Amino acid sequence: MRVLLTGASGWLGRFLAPALQGAGHQPIGLDVAPGEHTQVVGSIADSELVQRIFSEFEVEAVIHAGALHKPDIVRQTTQAFIDVNVTGTLNLLTSAIESGVGRFVFTSTTSLMISQAIRNEQGTAAVWLDEQSGPLEPRNIYGVTKLAAEGLCRDAFLNHGLPCIVLRTSRFFPEDDDTHSVPSGENLKANELLYRRATVEDMATAHILALERAPQIGFDIFIISAPTPFTQEDVIDLKRDAASVVERCFPGASALYAARGWSLPKTIGRIYDPSRAQEILGFRAGTDFVTVLEALKHGHELPFAHDPTYLPPHADLSFATAG
């Protein structure tokens, strides 16, 4: 299929484009910044450009991975988030419907599930999050606009019959966390594979599966993350003493961590449950916490990317051109 891939120059796009090619598809990259996999440089907020792309390239499917993200809040205006994340998504859906496109995959975020109360980790137990969790009360413009875009996808299916799959992706960025500096970047990423992270390669795989199964599913929302070793019976202990729970699940983990100068999480306030994606999409992340422990045990390279200097290609662009 000829697949329009938005955000083709971004972190996910640079892995998704080759994955699409490997699956026998022809990606058509669109991004505001040039890149190896970007054929068209421009913004999804430009409705005329979007319409022209669908016509000229005879687009058959869409993977919409382009967006302004949470770190962009300090770089871009509220209006920019609306223009790109909401209006841009509407432009793509409108052209997809008018062109008779057969499937649409939207890269959303688990961030929109995190209210301020969850963010503050109030309460005595970790919060177990799945696709039924709610009410949804996103705490910033990133989450607000992503939730609005999910609603547009639902509307496109219900009122126009466009098969749309929404993937609420957990963390997969390579840079350091913009709010936490302890523990260090690699240590934090390893810990997060227990409850709120996946590799970018696994994210690409999930998108390919969603693309292939969209016509059969119609519309649905899936959390995409590495499988958690925890159960809902662990939520109180995870909040009180997460390191003991991890050691119970993985005897010897604390020693492997100590040998590298790392620390297991003292407390865990939330867990993303990706089991529904495994059940319906057939997706299970290839990299999980066990993979990390094996790498530490045998002295292998860590199974995830870490680049504290990484900046998205659109970071220096103004809101007028960011997409």
Short mmCIF file of C-alpha atoms in Angstrom, two decimals:
data_model
loop_
_atom_site.label_atom_id
_atom_site.label_comp_id
_atom_site.label_asym_id
_atom_site.label_seq_id
_atom_site.Cartn_x
_atom_site.Cartn_y
_atom_site.Cartn_z
CA MET A 1 0.00 0.00 0.00
CA ARG A 2 0.97 3.63 -0.50
CA VAL A 3 1.04 4.87 3.09
CA LEU A 4 1.19 8.54 4.00
CA LEU A 5 3.47 8.75 7.04
CA THR A 6 3.35 12.05 8.92
CA GLY A 7 6.24 12.90 11.20
CA ALA A 8 8.54 10.97 8.89
CA SER A 9 11.65 12.89 9.99
CA GLY A 10 10.96 12.37 13.69
CA TRP A 11 12.21 9.73 16.08
CA LEU A 12 9.38 7.28 15.43
CA GLY A 13 9.23 8.10 11.72
CA ARG A 14 12.84 7.14 11.09
CA PHE A 15 12.02 3.62 12.33
CA LEU A 16 8.51 3.39 10.92
CA ALA A 17 9.47 4.19 7.34
CA PRO A 18 11.91 1.25 7.01
CA ALA A 19 9.45 -0.99 8.85
CA LEU A 20 6.76 -0.11 6.32
CA GLN A 21 9.13 -0.85 3.46
CA GLY A 22 10.06 -4.15 5.05
CA ALA A 23 6.39 -5.05 5.26
CA GLY A 24 5.97 -4.42 1.52
CA HIS A 25 4.44 -0.95 1.71
CA GLN A 26 5.47 2.32 0.07
CA PRO A 27 5.80 5.09 2.68
CA ILE A 28 5.23 8.69 1.61
CA GLY A 29 6.94 10.80 4.24
CA LEU A 30 5.54 14.19 5.26
CA ASP A 31 7.20 16.41 7.85
CA VAL A 32 7.91 20.08 8.49
CA ALA A 33 11.61 19.22 8.69
CA PRO A 34 13.59 17.45 5.96
CA GLY A 35 14.79 13.93 6.59
CA GLU A 36 15.97 10.72 4.97
CA HIS A 37 12.44 9.33 4.75
CA THR A 38 10.57 12.59 3.99
CA GLN A 39 9.42 13.17 0.42
CA VAL A 40 7.27 16.23 1.19
CA VAL A 41 8.34 19.04 3.53
CA GLY A 42 5.32 20.89 4.86
CA SER A 43 2.75 21.09 7.65
CA ILE A 44 -0.36 19.00 8.18
CA ALA A 45 -1.99 22.26 9.28
CA ASP A 46 -1.91 23.28 5.60
CA SER A 47 -5.14 21.74 4.30
CA GLU A 48 -4.36 22.49 0.64
CA LEU A 49 -1.00 20.74 0.90
CA VAL A 50 -2.61 17.73 2.54
CA GLN A 51 -5.26 17.50 -0.18
CA ARG A 52 -2.60 17.73 -2.88
CA ILE A 53 -0.54 14.94 -1.33
CA PHE A 54 -3.51 12.56 -1.25
CA SER A 55 -4.22 13.30 -4.90
CA GLU A 56 -0.68 13.30 -6.31
CA PHE A 57 0.55 10.23 -4.43
CA GLU A 58 -2.73 8.28 -4.60
CA VAL A 59 -2.58 7.59 -0.87
CA GLU A 60 -4.18 4.31 0.22
CA ALA A 61 -3.55 4.43 3.97
CA VAL A 62 -2.34 6.84 6.65
CA ILE A 63 -0.12 6.52 9.69
CA HIS A 64 -0.39 9.85 11.48
CA ALA A 65 2.66 10.03 13.74
CA GLY A 66 3.40 13.75 13.35
CA ALA A 67 2.58 16.07 16.24
CA LEU A 68 3.76 18.63 18.72
CA HIS A 69 4.74 16.80 21.89
CA LYS A 70 4.96 17.52 25.60
CA PRO A 71 8.50 19.00 25.48
CA ASP A 72 7.22 21.40 22.80
CA ILE A 73 5.07 23.13 25.41
CA VAL A 74 8.03 25.35 26.33
CA ARG A 75 8.79 26.07 22.66
CA GLN A 76 5.36 26.51 21.08
CA THR A 77 2.10 28.32 21.73
CA THR A 78 -1.24 26.83 22.69
CA GLN A 79 -2.56 27.83 19.28
CA ALA A 80 0.27 25.91 17.61
CA PHE A 81 -0.79 22.74 19.44
CA ILE A 82 -4.36 23.22 18.27
CA ASP A 83 -3.30 23.99 14.69
CA VAL A 84 -1.06 20.94 14.41
CA ASN A 85 -2.51 18.30 16.72
CA VAL A 86 -6.21 19.02 16.19
CA THR A 87 -6.67 20.89 12.90
CA GLY A 88 -3.85 18.92 11.28
CA THR A 89 -5.48 15.64 12.27
CA LEU A 90 -8.82 16.87 10.94
CA ASN A 91 -7.18 17.83 7.63
CA LEU A 92 -5.77 14.33 7.27
CA LEU A 93 -9.03 12.61 8.19
CA THR A 94 -11.02 14.82 5.83
CA SER A 95 -8.72 14.08 2.89
CA ALA A 96 -8.65 10.39 3.79
CA ILE A 97 -12.45 10.23 3.73
CA GLU A 98 -12.73 12.20 0.50
CA SER A 99 -10.07 10.06 -1.17
CA GLY A 100 -11.57 6.75 -0.09
CA VAL A 101 -8.55 5.74 1.99
CA GLY A 102 -9.04 2.34 3.57
CA ARG A 103 -7.30 2.68 6.92
CA PHE A 104 -5.95 5.30 9.34
CA VAL A 105 -3.60 4.76 12.28
CA PHE A 106 -3.20 7.57 14.79
CA THR A 107 -0.25 7.83 17.17
CA SER A 108 -1.72 9.05 20.43
CA THR A 109 -0.22 9.03 23.91
CA THR A 110 -0.77 7.55 27.35
CA SER A 111 0.00 11.06 28.63
CA LEU A 112 -3.62 12.08 28.03
CA MET A 113 -4.65 9.52 30.65
CA ILE A 114 -2.64 11.25 33.38
CA SER A 115 -4.63 13.72 35.43
CA GLN A 116 -2.90 16.07 37.83
CA ALA A 117 -3.87 13.78 40.70
CA ILE A 118 -2.20 10.79 39.01
CA ARG A 119 0.80 12.96 38.13
CA ASN A 120 1.13 13.96 41.79
CA GLU A 121 0.90 10.27 42.78
CA GLN A 122 -1.74 10.89 45.40
CA GLY A 123 -3.17 7.95 47.30
CA THR A 124 -1.72 4.82 48.84
CA ALA A 125 -1.67 2.58 45.76
CA ALA A 126 -0.31 2.69 42.25
CA VAL A 127 -2.90 3.48 39.59
CA TRP A 128 -3.58 0.65 37.14
CA LEU A 129 -4.29 2.13 33.71
CA ASP A 130 -5.97 0.38 30.81
CA GLU A 131 -8.22 1.45 27.95
CA GLN A 132 -11.24 1.62 30.28
CA SER A 133 -9.61 3.97 32.78
CA GLY A 134 -11.24 7.33 33.31
CA PRO A 135 -12.53 9.91 33.46
CA LEU A 136 -9.83 11.32 31.21
CA GLU A 137 -8.57 14.64 32.53
CA PRO A 138 -5.37 15.54 30.63
CA ARG A 139 -3.25 18.01 32.54
CA ASN A 140 -1.69 20.04 29.70
CA ILE A 141 -2.31 21.23 26.14
CA TYR A 142 -0.47 18.23 24.71
CA GLY A 143 -2.88 15.78 26.32
CA VAL A 144 -5.90 17.98 25.62
CA THR A 145 -5.15 18.17 21.89
CA LYS A 146 -4.31 14.48 21.59
CA LEU A 147 -7.60 13.54 23.27
CA ALA A 148 -9.45 15.86 20.89
CA ALA A 149 -7.72 14.22 17.93
CA GLU A 150 -8.77 10.78 19.19
CA GLY A 151 -12.35 12.04 19.17
CA LEU A 152 -11.97 13.15 15.56
CA CYS A 153 -10.77 9.66 14.64
CA ARG A 154 -13.77 8.11 16.37
CA ASP A 155 -16.09 10.49 14.52
CA ALA A 156 -14.47 9.65 11.18
CA PHE A 157 -15.25 5.99 11.76
CA LEU A 158 -18.75 6.40 13.17
CA ASN A 159 -19.99 8.93 10.62
CA HIS A 160 -17.88 8.15 7.56
CA GLY A 161 -16.82 4.52 7.96
CA LEU A 162 -13.06 5.22 7.95
CA PRO A 163 -11.31 2.42 9.88
CA CYS A 164 -9.22 4.17 12.54
CA ILE A 165 -6.90 2.62 15.10
CA VAL A 166 -5.65 4.82 17.95
CA LEU A 167 -2.40 3.78 19.61
CA ARG A 168 -1.80 5.34 23.01
CA THR A 169 1.96 4.99 23.12
CA SER A 170 3.90 5.04 26.35
CA ARG A 171 7.38 6.55 26.53
CA PHE A 172 9.86 5.71 23.80
CA PHE A 173 11.88 8.91 23.37
CA PRO A 174 15.69 8.68 23.52
CA GLU A 175 16.38 11.94 25.38
CA ASP A 176 16.49 12.46 29.14
CA ASP A 177 13.29 13.04 31.03
CA ASP A 178 12.50 16.77 31.09
CA THR A 179 11.19 16.68 34.65
CA HIS A 180 13.22 13.97 36.45
CA SER A 181 17.01 13.79 36.75
CA VAL A 182 17.25 11.04 39.39
CA PRO A 183 17.93 8.28 38.62
CA SER A 184 20.08 8.86 35.55
CA GLY A 185 18.75 8.55 32.00
CA GLU A 186 19.63 4.92 31.28
CA ASN A 187 18.68 3.80 34.78
CA LEU A 188 15.32 5.58 34.53
CA LYS A 189 14.57 4.12 31.10
CA ALA A 190 15.37 0.62 32.34
CA ASN A 191 13.04 1.11 35.32
CA GLU A 192 10.28 2.45 33.09
CA LEU A 193 10.23 -0.75 31.05
CA LEU A 194 8.51 -2.23 34.10
CA TYR A 195 5.46 -0.02 33.79
CA ARG A 196 5.53 2.86 31.26
CA ARG A 197 7.96 2.44 28.32
CA ALA A 198 8.71 0.49 25.16
CA THR A 199 11.44 0.72 22.55
CA VAL A 200 10.92 2.72 19.39
CA GLU A 201 11.39 -0.47 17.37
CA ASP A 202 8.48 -2.10 19.21
CA MET A 203 6.38 1.02 18.66
CA ALA A 204 7.01 0.71 14.92
CA THR A 205 5.92 -2.93 15.01
CA ALA A 206 2.68 -1.99 16.76
CA HIS A 207 1.89 0.57 14.06
CA ILE A 208 2.39 -1.99 11.29
CA LEU A 209 0.05 -4.44 13.03
CA ALA A 210 -2.56 -1.71 13.50
CA LEU A 211 -2.30 -0.77 9.83
CA GLU A 212 -2.83 -4.36 8.75
CA ARG A 213 -5.78 -5.05 11.06
CA ALA A 214 -7.64 -1.73 10.90
CA PRO A 215 -10.27 -2.83 8.33
CA GLN A 216 -11.25 -5.84 10.44
CA ILE A 217 -11.32 -3.90 13.71
CA GLY A 218 -12.99 -0.69 12.50
CA PHE A 219 -12.26 1.59 15.41
CA ASP A 220 -10.42 0.91 18.63
CA ILE A 221 -7.94 2.34 21.11
CA PHE A 222 -4.92 0.41 22.41
CA ILE A 223 -2.25 1.10 25.00
CA ILE A 224 1.16 0.25 23.56
CA SER A 225 3.88 -0.45 26.10
CA ALA A 226 6.23 -3.20 27.21
CA PRO A 227 4.40 -5.91 29.17
CA THR A 228 4.40 -5.27 32.90
CA PRO A 229 5.37 -8.12 35.24
CA PHE A 230 3.01 -6.77 37.89
CA THR A 231 -0.62 -7.57 38.64
CA GLN A 232 -3.35 -5.43 40.11
CA GLU A 233 -2.77 -7.20 43.41
CA ASP A 234 0.64 -5.49 43.59
CA VAL A 235 -0.55 -1.88 43.47
CA ILE A 236 -0.31 -1.15 47.21
CA ASP A 237 3.12 -2.76 47.56
CA LEU A 238 4.38 -0.97 44.43
CA LYS A 239 3.50 2.39 45.93
CA ARG A 240 5.01 1.52 49.30
CA ASP A 241 8.17 -0.41 48.31
CA ALA A 242 8.51 -1.03 44.59
CA ALA A 243 12.08 -2.32 44.82
CA SER A 244 10.97 -5.26 46.95
CA VAL A 245 8.25 -6.13 44.45
CA VAL A 246 10.73 -6.03 41.57
CA GLU A 247 13.17 -8.24 43.48
CA ARG A 248 10.38 -10.67 44.25
CA CYS A 249 9.48 -10.84 40.54
CA PHE A 250 13.13 -10.95 39.41
CA PRO A 251 15.40 -12.45 42.07
CA GLY A 252 18.90 -11.01 41.70
CA ALA A 253 17.78 -7.83 39.94
CA SER A 254 18.97 -5.60 42.78
CA ALA A 255 22.47 -7.13 42.62
CA LEU A 256 22.69 -6.62 38.85
CA TYR A 257 21.58 -3.03 39.32
CA ALA A 258 24.05 -2.42 42.15
CA ALA A 259 26.93 -3.71 40.03
CA ARG A 260 26.19 -0.98 37.50
CA GLY A 261 25.61 1.69 40.13
CA TRP A 262 21.88 1.80 39.39
CA SER A 263 18.89 1.80 41.72
CA LEU A 264 15.55 0.03 41.43
CA PRO A 265 12.49 2.27 41.72
CA LYS A 266 11.57 3.07 45.31
CA THR A 267 7.95 3.70 44.43
CA ILE A 268 5.79 3.28 41.33
CA GLY A 269 2.69 5.42 41.00
CA ARG A 270 1.17 4.13 37.76
CA ILE A 271 1.22 1.03 35.55
CA TYR A 272 0.13 0.85 31.92
CA ASP A 273 -1.53 -2.42 30.99
CA PRO A 274 -0.96 -3.30 27.29
CA SER A 275 -2.62 -6.71 27.46
CA ARG A 276 -5.55 -5.70 25.25
CA ALA A 277 -3.19 -4.84 22.39
CA GLN A 278 -1.73 -8.32 22.71
CA GLU A 279 -5.18 -9.92 22.71
CA ILE A 280 -6.67 -8.03 19.74
CA LEU A 281 -3.72 -6.69 17.71
CA GLY A 282 -1.40 -9.58 18.44
CA PHE A 283 1.22 -7.13 19.69
CA ARG A 284 3.72 -7.96 22.41
CA ALA A 285 6.84 -5.89 22.82
CA GLY A 286 10.03 -7.74 22.01
CA THR A 287 11.98 -5.79 24.61
CA ASP A 288 10.98 -5.84 28.27
CA PHE A 289 12.59 -5.68 31.71
CA VAL A 290 13.87 -9.23 31.37
CA THR A 291 15.82 -8.12 28.30
CA VAL A 292 17.46 -5.38 30.37
CA LEU A 293 18.45 -7.81 33.12
CA GLU A 294 19.93 -10.21 30.57
CA ALA A 295 21.98 -7.38 29.09
CA LEU A 296 23.28 -6.41 32.54
CA LYS A 297 24.03 -10.03 33.42
CA HIS A 298 26.05 -10.73 30.29
CA GLY A 299 27.57 -7.28 29.79
CA HIS A 300 25.71 -6.66 26.55
CA GLU A 301 24.60 -3.36 25.09
CA LEU A 302 21.41 -2.05 26.63
CA PRO A 303 18.35 -2.91 24.51
CA PHE A 304 17.01 0.65 24.23
CA ALA A 305 18.23 3.94 22.81
CA HIS A 306 19.51 6.68 25.09
CA ASP A 307 20.61 10.03 23.70
CA PRO A 308 20.51 12.95 26.15
CA THR A 309 21.38 15.38 23.33
CA TYR A 310 18.46 14.41 21.08
CA LEU A 311 16.16 17.17 19.84
CA PRO A 312 13.21 16.60 17.48
CA PRO A 313 13.89 17.97 13.97
CA HIS A 314 11.15 20.59 14.34
CA ALA A 315 12.48 21.93 17.67
CA ASP A 316 13.80 25.17 16.19
CA LEU A 317 10.84 25.84 13.89
CA SER A 318 8.22 28.43 14.66
CA PHE A 319 4.59 27.56 15.36
CA ALA A 320 3.68 28.72 11.87
CA THR A 321 5.53 25.81 10.30
CA ALA A 322 5.66 23.15 13.03
CA GLY A 323 3.86 19.92 12.20
#
